[in-house]
Amino acid sequence: MRQIRTDMAMESAREAGDMPGVKVSGWENAGIHVTEVQLTDPDSAQKLGKPVGNYITLESEALRRRDPDARLAMSAMIGEEIARMAGEIGERGAMVVGLGNRMVTPDALGPLTVDKILVTRQIFQELTQYADERLRSVCAMAPGVMGVTGIETAEMLESIVRRIRPGCVVCVDALSARSARRIGAAVQICDTGIQPGSGVGNRRLALNRETLGVEVIAVGMPTVIYAATLARDSFAAAAGREETEAALEQMERELMGAGPGDMIVTPREIDGLIQDSAGMIAMGINRALQPEMSDSEILAMMD
Amino acid sequence: MRQIRTDMAMESAREAGDMPGVKVSGWENAGIHVTEVQLTDPDSAQKLGKPVGNYITLESEALRRRDPDARLAMSAMIGEEIARMAGEIGERGAMVVGLGNRMVTPDALGPLTVDKILVTRQIFQELTQYADERLRSVCAMAPGVMGVTGIETAEMLESIVRRIRPGCVVCVDALSARSARRIGAAVQICDTGIQPGSGVGNRRLALNRETLGVEVIAVGMPTVIYAATLARDSFAAAAGREETEAALEQMERELMGAGPGDMIVTPREIDGLIQDSAGMIAMGINRALQPEMSDSEILAMMD
Amino acid sequence: MRQIRTDMAMESAREAGDMPGVKVSGWENAGIHVTEVQLTDPDSAQKLGKPVGNYITLESEALRRRDPDARLAMSAMIGEEIARMAGEIGERGAMVVGLGNRMVTPDALGPLTVDKILVTRQIFQELTQYADERLRSVCAMAPGVMGVTGIETAEMLESIVRRIRPGCVVCVDALSARSARRIGAAVQICDTGIQPGSGVGNRRLALNRETLGVEVIAVGMPTVIYAATLARDSFAAAAGREETEAALEQMERELMGAGPGDMIVTPREIDGLIQDSAGMIAMGINRALQPEMSDSEILAMMD
Amino acid sequence: MRQIRTDMAMESAREAGDMPGVKVSGWENAGIHVTEVQLTDPDSAQKLGKPVGNYITLESEALRRRDPDARLAMSAMIGEEIARMAGEIGERGAMVVGLGNRMVTPDALGPLTVDKILVTRQIFQELTQYADERLRSVCAMAPGVMGVTGIETAEMLESIVRRIRPGCVVCVDALSARSARRIGAAVQICDTGIQPGSGVGNRRLALNRETLGVEVIAVGMPTVIYAATLARDSFAAAAGREETEAALEQMERELMGAGPGDMIVTPREIDGLIQDSAGMIAMGINRALQPEMSDSEILAMMD
């Protein structure tokens, strides 16, 4: 099997079909389609190009119509899944990390989400008289990308995480998908952290328990399809298997020959979609990290 | 012939092959490939979906590598072509119009270009003591898009142009292309104005001598390929003619079914490419509209 | 009496004291302090440097603490006052105009407010099948400033308003005040339109019934104090009347001598304050212009 | 002596007059006024509220008129002064840090400067085949402010600097001044690093050789005057010494009573001024850190 470029575990697992140690299950909840991939076998994991772990994908087509109710339902479920994976947020609190490049629209999901996180750690550090005992300590940063800072994201985060010592890290990243229907309409939450080569910005090193020393939960939304992947899929669907791999590769080369940097496929309304999604994901994370605060208390504290 | 969605006259003309009243010629100049389409026959024009007129396309692959020398050469040639089409800029001066939506990255080329135009009309209106006699009167605006303002672009421009009465209008717009190689690497300049349905934002009404009452020169750069067009082309190239139109149309429907709004293909680095291109096009327009000012005088006045 | 530079009618009227045809009254409503200035005498109007008309100022100190409840109460009252002045929004609908320069933070209130207006006119023009009969036709634009476009705002608006023929125009502008306590904490609504020389960007020509041909309601929030005005006031308060005008003028000259352009006084958090205020004012305008739609229906339509 | 709030060592030193271990000297160079403060006595340093060290201030009134030639001359001299303080940039290279809050215009100087730094460290880390032996390794980051990230700037930088181990750190920060004439028209360069309480964002902890373990050069431009400082100065100048401290303090309280957060005084054109200044300072830093590259080579590499 030749790999298709996607960061969605459910797409890779479905493409691969039955494999040992790969369990895919699905259900509906409040209008949201949930798919869970439980990946327990290291060999299968390697074949799928994903680390061993649990991957939840939440999908709602109404998000693409920018339906506010769908966003609310989605952020509630994102919050529940993160809370389930993160467990109790103790005294060490959490760090939220927005991966990607703020200046590249489809890669800006992480930084824009971080802008909307309720950050409270400074209250515990400096303004202890204002600390509400129901609050958890949360800090947040967008480390930028290596092409802009000259510093590898993992290198920067490792040194800060080892200093700050949060109880867990929640990473937010823009992803690539294989199906156009999932762009802006699906959120993947997993307990494996971020693996090398994933994300729109192609992270170089892993961000996980081994590299950062704490639990790393990754939250991502597909914002692009690589054009070569789309063409390959369209072609395969229409022309059948008898078209050779050689023809497919030639097509890819042509597409990639358009210049430096990949060609990506996005909805035309990607700027608005990223803004909406950043707010929705941030609200989910805020709920998960501040379980004793109400939504309106969280909003009031952010103003 | 079923139409392929592109705003580039050279792509439409080449696809169509020999037609009466369609002359395509090409040459190299200072590392830039120039293609001229002279469209004189109304029937052919209708078949190509482009108005009768002259279309110059300037192409430089080095633009995609963000080569500053290529940008300089390109802006010089853009300036020359606009100057040739616009003729003498008389006392009535010129108006530069940036079409498109500033908030949608691949559609923001026009508004961002307008930000870098040397605007001088206020000097002639109010500060006449500062007016350098070598200056021409230039005003500039970005009227926004109907979905955002509720006002059709042609409606807004017509009323302002009839009030301001510039000698000519230069419109800047983001375009769609068919070939990935032209995204960010080609500029089309034509004396036909803007036709309905063209541009990334799909202008609804024409902007030309008939609707605005003055000469309208259109300058555009392709920033997207419609995903359906890309898939169609890739498919046709690989599978040959024997694949039916029915199969192609089914594929398009699948792609379009991803949600409201079109799926577009852009380079991942589109934000930076649009910024660079806006500066390059603005410099070309500034040169054409201020023929007696040097580049450094123009830059100094803009600070 | 030497004039103090402020766009707030209540500050000018209070400074002037008793004058014929100037009635100042005040009351509290839902935690908001309301001041009404009724200016009926043309001579007094000229002395105050404000046109004859009615001026309502709403003030809430809690806005500066970015209290979300205060913003809600304020937007409700802004909506009521605009609705009262605008009267019935008939078939011709309304046009919202955001004055000022989007690129100059304290002058960006108008353009940022316009970004959050529910624009519906395109539905009536093109998508009549989707038109809810409870909707009113609203269009919106931010015409920019003369220094950037080369086109006088009044010139641009007059030609468009005469073409579009809305039933009324609502202009939003950033204002100067005299008291630091009102920056970001007060909103002035008046039925006189915009007068020359007012606003942070110093509009050059009037925007009112005479120039635009329809009723013009102006909504403004003070975002700056001119530094010279602040120094003058501080000085007068501390030193008493015996300090001469000559000394005051020398001080002003020193301040103004710092460079081209005025020195302004703003809160350090002005960027966030402008964003919050734009949302609050837009919500008030949306309510006034769509009296049959609920808040949640308005929000859902804007997504 | 009661302290006036300014980050400019030359203003503090002049206010204080003759003190042991404080040497102030000045000269002109290429139209730029240079003031050097050599602060060698710890007691005097404490009285002035500045660390022992050398402070160079470069001033050019033409900057406020946005004169491009003045910007070029200034960036050349900034480059020379940084190069002189930094000494040889060896194999460990340099890290440029942009302090302040990108979302608060007068505090955004640091982050915006970092956007224009030529970042090369990734070439040495990953793309060694492209490394020009004349290049020095430079990385750059904008760590944000504690109110936004929940992480103290010094805490974040210390952990990263100790990991990356650059040969020196260059910090860029927006400053407060006492004189309106210096806003946007002066640059201070010093070898003392950043002290607590300085900068528009009021850094909490020092960034210097002691905390970061390497040489720290600080580059700053005044972008604001605190309104209370301005009023105090205006008052003192006009009213003479007989006005009591009590009256001054009352005035300050009134000003500060306007709401949470300080009131600041800036030029109205602050957004454009910050953009210009960021480019000018970045060019100076790029020259200092890449002594073997020409300006045009640096620009070409940044595209």
Tab-separated table of N, CA, C and O in Angstrom, chain B residues 7-60:
chain	number	residue	atom	x	y	z
B	7	ASP	N	-9.398	32.612	-15.771
B	7	ASP	CA	-9.495	34.022	-16.150
B	7	ASP	C	-8.379	34.434	-17.090
B	7	ASP	O	-8.288	35.601	-17.456
B	8	MET	N	-7.497	33.493	-17.461
B	8	MET	CA	-6.363	33.833	-18.305
B	8	MET	C	-6.751	33.649	-19.769
B	8	MET	O	-6.995	32.526	-20.224
B	9	ALA	N	-6.749	34.741	-20.523
B	9	ALA	CA	-7.134	34.669	-21.937
B	9	ALA	C	-6.211	33.736	-22.705
B	9	ALA	O	-6.647	33.006	-23.601
B	10	MET	N	-4.915	33.724	-22.340
B	10	MET	CA	-3.976	32.880	-23.086
B	10	MET	C	-4.277	31.395	-22.908
B	10	MET	O	-4.091	30.603	-23.821
B	11	GLU	N	-4.776	31.037	-21.719
B	11	GLU	CA	-5.119	29.632	-21.505
B	11	GLU	C	-6.359	29.244	-22.306
B	11	GLU	O	-6.426	28.171	-22.906
B	12	SER	N	-7.337	30.148	-22.312
B	12	SER	CA	-8.555	29.866	-23.082
B	12	SER	C	-8.239	29.782	-24.569
B	12	SER	O	-8.719	28.895	-25.276
B	13	ALA	N	-7.423	30.716	-25.048
B	13	ALA	CA	-7.121	30.764	-26.481
B	13	ALA	C	-6.332	29.522	-26.902
B	13	ALA	O	-6.592	28.935	-27.953
B	14	ARG	N	-5.371	29.105	-26.093
B	14	ARG	CA	-4.581	27.921	-26.449
B	14	ARG	C	-5.428	26.654	-26.440
B	14	ARG	O	-5.281	25.793	-27.291
B	15	GLU	N	-6.308	26.551	-25.467
B	15	GLU	CA	-7.202	25.404	-25.387
B	15	GLU	C	-8.049	25.309	-26.650
B	15	GLU	O	-8.270	24.221	-27.189
B	16	ALA	N	-8.533	26.492	-27.099
B	16	ALA	CA	-9.470	26.508	-28.225
B	16	ALA	C	-8.776	26.199	-29.543
B	16	ALA	O	-9.400	25.699	-30.488
B	17	GLY	N	-7.486	26.517	-29.655
B	17	GLY	CA	-6.795	26.302	-30.930
B	17	GLY	C	-7.175	27.384	-31.932
B	17	GLY	O	-7.701	28.440	-31.552
B	18	ASP	N	-6.921	27.142	-33.203
B	18	ASP	CA	-7.156	28.167	-34.228
B	18	ASP	C	-8.625	28.574	-34.308
B	18	ASP	O	-9.512	27.742	-34.437
B	19	MET	N	-8.837	29.870	-34.239
B	19	MET	CA	-10.179	30.431	-34.406
B	19	MET	C	-10.017	31.736	-35.178
B	19	MET	O	-8.987	32.402	-35.050
B	20	PRO	N	-11.038	32.140	-35.909
B	20	PRO	CA	-10.919	33.421	-36.631
B	20	PRO	C	-10.873	34.593	-35.645
B	20	PRO	O	-11.565	34.590	-34.626
B	21	GLY	N	-10.037	35.568	-35.963
B	21	GLY	CA	-9.975	36.768	-35.113
B	21	GLY	C	-9.331	36.535	-33.767
B	21	GLY	O	-9.566	37.289	-32.830
B	22	VAL	N	-8.526	35.501	-33.642
B	22	VAL	CA	-7.786	35.252	-32.403
B	22	VAL	C	-6.323	35.074	-32.771
B	22	VAL	O	-5.964	34.097	-33.436
B	23	LYS	N	-5.485	36.027	-32.385
B	23	LYS	CA	-4.057	35.931	-32.723
B	23	LYS	C	-3.260	35.812	-31.438
B	23	LYS	O	-3.357	36.670	-30.559
B	24	VAL	N	-2.523	34.728	-31.311
B	24	VAL	CA	-1.695	34.519	-30.121
B	24	VAL	C	-0.232	34.603	-30.536
B	24	VAL	O	0.198	33.911	-31.455
B	25	SER	N	0.533	35.463	-29.878
B	25	SER	CA	1.968	35.517	-30.187
B	25	SER	C	2.747	35.590	-28.881
B	25	SER	O	2.216	35.982	-27.844
B	26	GLY	N	4.026	35.186	-28.936
B	26	GLY	CA	4.816	35.139	-27.702
B	26	GLY	C	6.255	35.493	-27.947
B	26	GLY	O	6.764	35.302	-29.053
B	27	TRP	N	6.900	36.044	-26.931
B	27	TRP	CA	8.330	36.365	-27.040
B	27	TRP	C	8.907	36.493	-25.633
B	27	TRP	O	8.177	36.502	-24.647
B	28	GLU	N	10.225	36.553	-25.581
B	28	GLU	CA	10.932	36.715	-24.303
B	28	GLU	C	11.447	38.136	-24.199
B	28	GLU	O	11.865	38.720	-25.191
B	29	ASN	N	11.470	38.677	-23.003
B	29	ASN	CA	12.021	40.014	-22.804
B	29	ASN	C	12.541	40.097	-21.375
B	29	ASN	O	11.762	39.984	-20.415
B	30	ALA	N	13.838	40.277	-21.222
B	30	ALA	CA	14.463	40.427	-19.902
B	30	ALA	C	14.082	39.281	-18.961
B	30	ALA	O	13.773	39.499	-17.788
B	31	GLY	N	14.100	38.071	-19.508
B	31	GLY	CA	13.819	36.893	-18.692
B	31	GLY	C	12.345	36.650	-18.438
B	31	GLY	O	11.970	35.729	-17.716
B	32	ILE	N	11.498	37.490	-19.013
B	32	ILE	CA	10.051	37.345	-18.814
B	32	ILE	C	9.431	36.846	-20.110
B	32	ILE	O	9.742	37.346	-21.189
B	33	HIS	N	8.570	35.855	-19.995
B	33	HIS	CA	7.889	35.338	-21.170
B	33	HIS	C	6.607	36.140	-21.373
B	33	HIS	O	5.787	36.238	-20.463
B	34	VAL	N	6.460	36.705	-22.560
B	34	VAL	CA	5.297	37.545	-22.869
B	34	VAL	C	4.404	36.815	-23.869
B	34	VAL	O	4.902	36.268	-24.853
B	35	THR	N	3.114	36.773	-23.580
B	35	THR	CA	2.153	36.218	-24.537
B	35	THR	C	1.097	37.285	-24.809
B	35	THR	O	0.543	37.854	-23.875
B	36	GLU	N	0.852	37.529	-26.074
B	36	GLU	CA	-0.176	38.501	-26.425
B	36	GLU	C	-1.323	37.778	-27.118
B	36	GLU	O	-1.093	37.005	-28.053
B	37	VAL	N	-2.531	38.031	-26.650
B	37	VAL	CA	-3.719	37.515	-27.327
B	37	VAL	C	-4.485	38.714	-27.868
B	37	VAL	O	-4.901	39.578	-27.095
B	38	GLN	N	-4.622	38.763	-29.181
B	38	GLN	CA	-5.422	39.828	-29.797
B	38	GLN	C	-6.728	39.197	-30.241
B	38	GLN	O	-6.734	38.309	-31.099
B	39	LEU	N	-7.776	39.656	-29.649
B	39	LEU	CA	-9.082	39.036	-29.858
B	39	LEU	C	-9.946	40.069	-30.568
B	39	LEU	O	-10.326	41.086	-29.978
B	40	THR	N	-10.209	39.828	-31.863
B	40	THR	CA	-10.916	40.849	-32.659
B	40	THR	C	-12.289	40.381	-33.138
B	40	THR	O	-13.109	41.207	-33.520
B	41	ASP	N	-12.545	39.095	-33.107
B	41	ASP	CA	-13.799	38.599	-33.652
B	41	ASP	C	-14.824	38.338	-32.536
B	41	ASP	O	-14.565	37.550	-31.623
B	42	PRO	N	-15.985	38.997	-32.607
B	42	PRO	CA	-16.974	38.851	-31.532
B	42	PRO	C	-17.445	37.417	-31.322
B	42	PRO	O	-17.636	36.992	-30.181
B	43	ASP	N	-17.607	36.639	-32.395
B	43	ASP	CA	-18.056	35.256	-32.224
B	43	ASP	C	-17.005	34.426	-31.495
B	43	ASP	O	-17.320	33.677	-30.561
B	44	SER	N	-15.764	34.573	-31.890
B	44	SER	CA	-14.693	33.849	-31.207
B	44	SER	C	-14.608	34.300	-29.752
B	44	SER	O	-14.393	33.496	-28.837
B	45	ALA	N	-14.754	35.612	-29.550
B	45	ALA	CA	-14.696	36.145	-28.192
B	45	ALA	C	-15.754	35.475	-27.327
B	45	ALA	O	-15.491	35.049	-26.200
B	46	GLN	N	-16.945	35.347	-27.868
B	46	GLN	CA	-18.015	34.719	-27.086
B	46	GLN	C	-17.696	33.259	-26.780
B	46	GLN	O	-17.893	32.792	-25.659
B	47	LYS	N	-17.154	32.559	-27.790
B	47	LYS	CA	-16.795	31.155	-27.553
B	47	LYS	C	-15.726	31.031	-26.466
B	47	LYS	O	-15.734	30.081	-25.680
B	48	LEU	N	-14.796	31.977	-26.452
B	48	LEU	CA	-13.734	31.936	-25.434
B	48	LEU	C	-14.209	32.485	-24.083
B	48	LEU	O	-13.522	32.354	-23.077
B	49	GLY	N	-15.389	33.129	-24.087
B	49	GLY	CA	-15.878	33.716	-22.838
B	49	GLY	C	-15.075	34.922	-22.389
B	49	GLY	O	-14.994	35.220	-21.195
B	50	LYS	N	-14.439	35.620	-23.350
B	50	LYS	CA	-13.654	36.821	-23.025
B	50	LYS	C	-14.071	37.944	-23.964
B	50	LYS	O	-14.340	37.683	-25.133
B	51	PRO	N	-14.110	39.203	-23.507
B	51	PRO	CA	-14.467	40.299	-24.403
B	51	PRO	C	-13.404	40.535	-25.472
B	51	PRO	O	-12.223	40.221	-25.269
B	52	VAL	N	-13.821	41.104	-26.580
B	52	VAL	CA	-12.902	41.549	-27.630
B	52	VAL	C	-11.912	42.555	-27.030
B	52	VAL	O	-12.302	43.430	-26.254
B	53	GLY	N	-10.629	42.404	-27.373
B	53	GLY	CA	-9.613	43.324	-26.850
B	53	GLY	C	-8.247	42.681	-26.874
B	53	GLY	O	-8.058	41.598	-27.451
B	54	ASN	N	-7.287	43.360	-26.223
B	54	ASN	CA	-5.911	42.868	-26.195
B	54	ASN	C	-5.531	42.423	-24.799
B	54	ASN	O	-5.806	43.129	-23.817
B	55	TYR	N	-4.884	41.266	-24.728
B	55	TYR	CA	-4.487	40.680	-23.444
B	55	TYR	C	-2.993	40.386	-23.484
B	55	TYR	O	-2.536	39.628	-24.345
B	56	ILE	N	-2.257	40.966	-22.563
B	56	ILE	CA	-0.828	40.685	-22.441
B	56	ILE	C	-0.637	39.852	-21.178
B	56	ILE	O	-1.140	40.224	-20.109
B	57	THR	N	0.076	38.731	-21.287
B	57	THR	CA	0.428	37.976	-20.086
B	57	THR	C	1.945	37.957	-19.943
B	57	THR	O	2.658	37.626	-20.893
B	58	LEU	N	2.399	38.341	-18.763
B	58	LEU	CA	3.829	38.331	-18.441
B	58	LEU	C	4.063	37.188	-17.471
B	58	LEU	O	3.358	37.089	-16.467
B	59	GLU	N	5.037	36.322	-17.754
B	59	GLU	CA	5.283	35.177	-16.874
B	59	GLU	C	6.745	35.081	-16.476
B	59	GLU	O	7.628	35.249	-17.320
B	60	SER	N	6.987	34.769	-15.207
B	60	SER	CA	8.348	34.574	-14.728
B	60	SER	C	8.326	33.539	-13.612
B	60	SER	O	7.797	33.806	-12.532
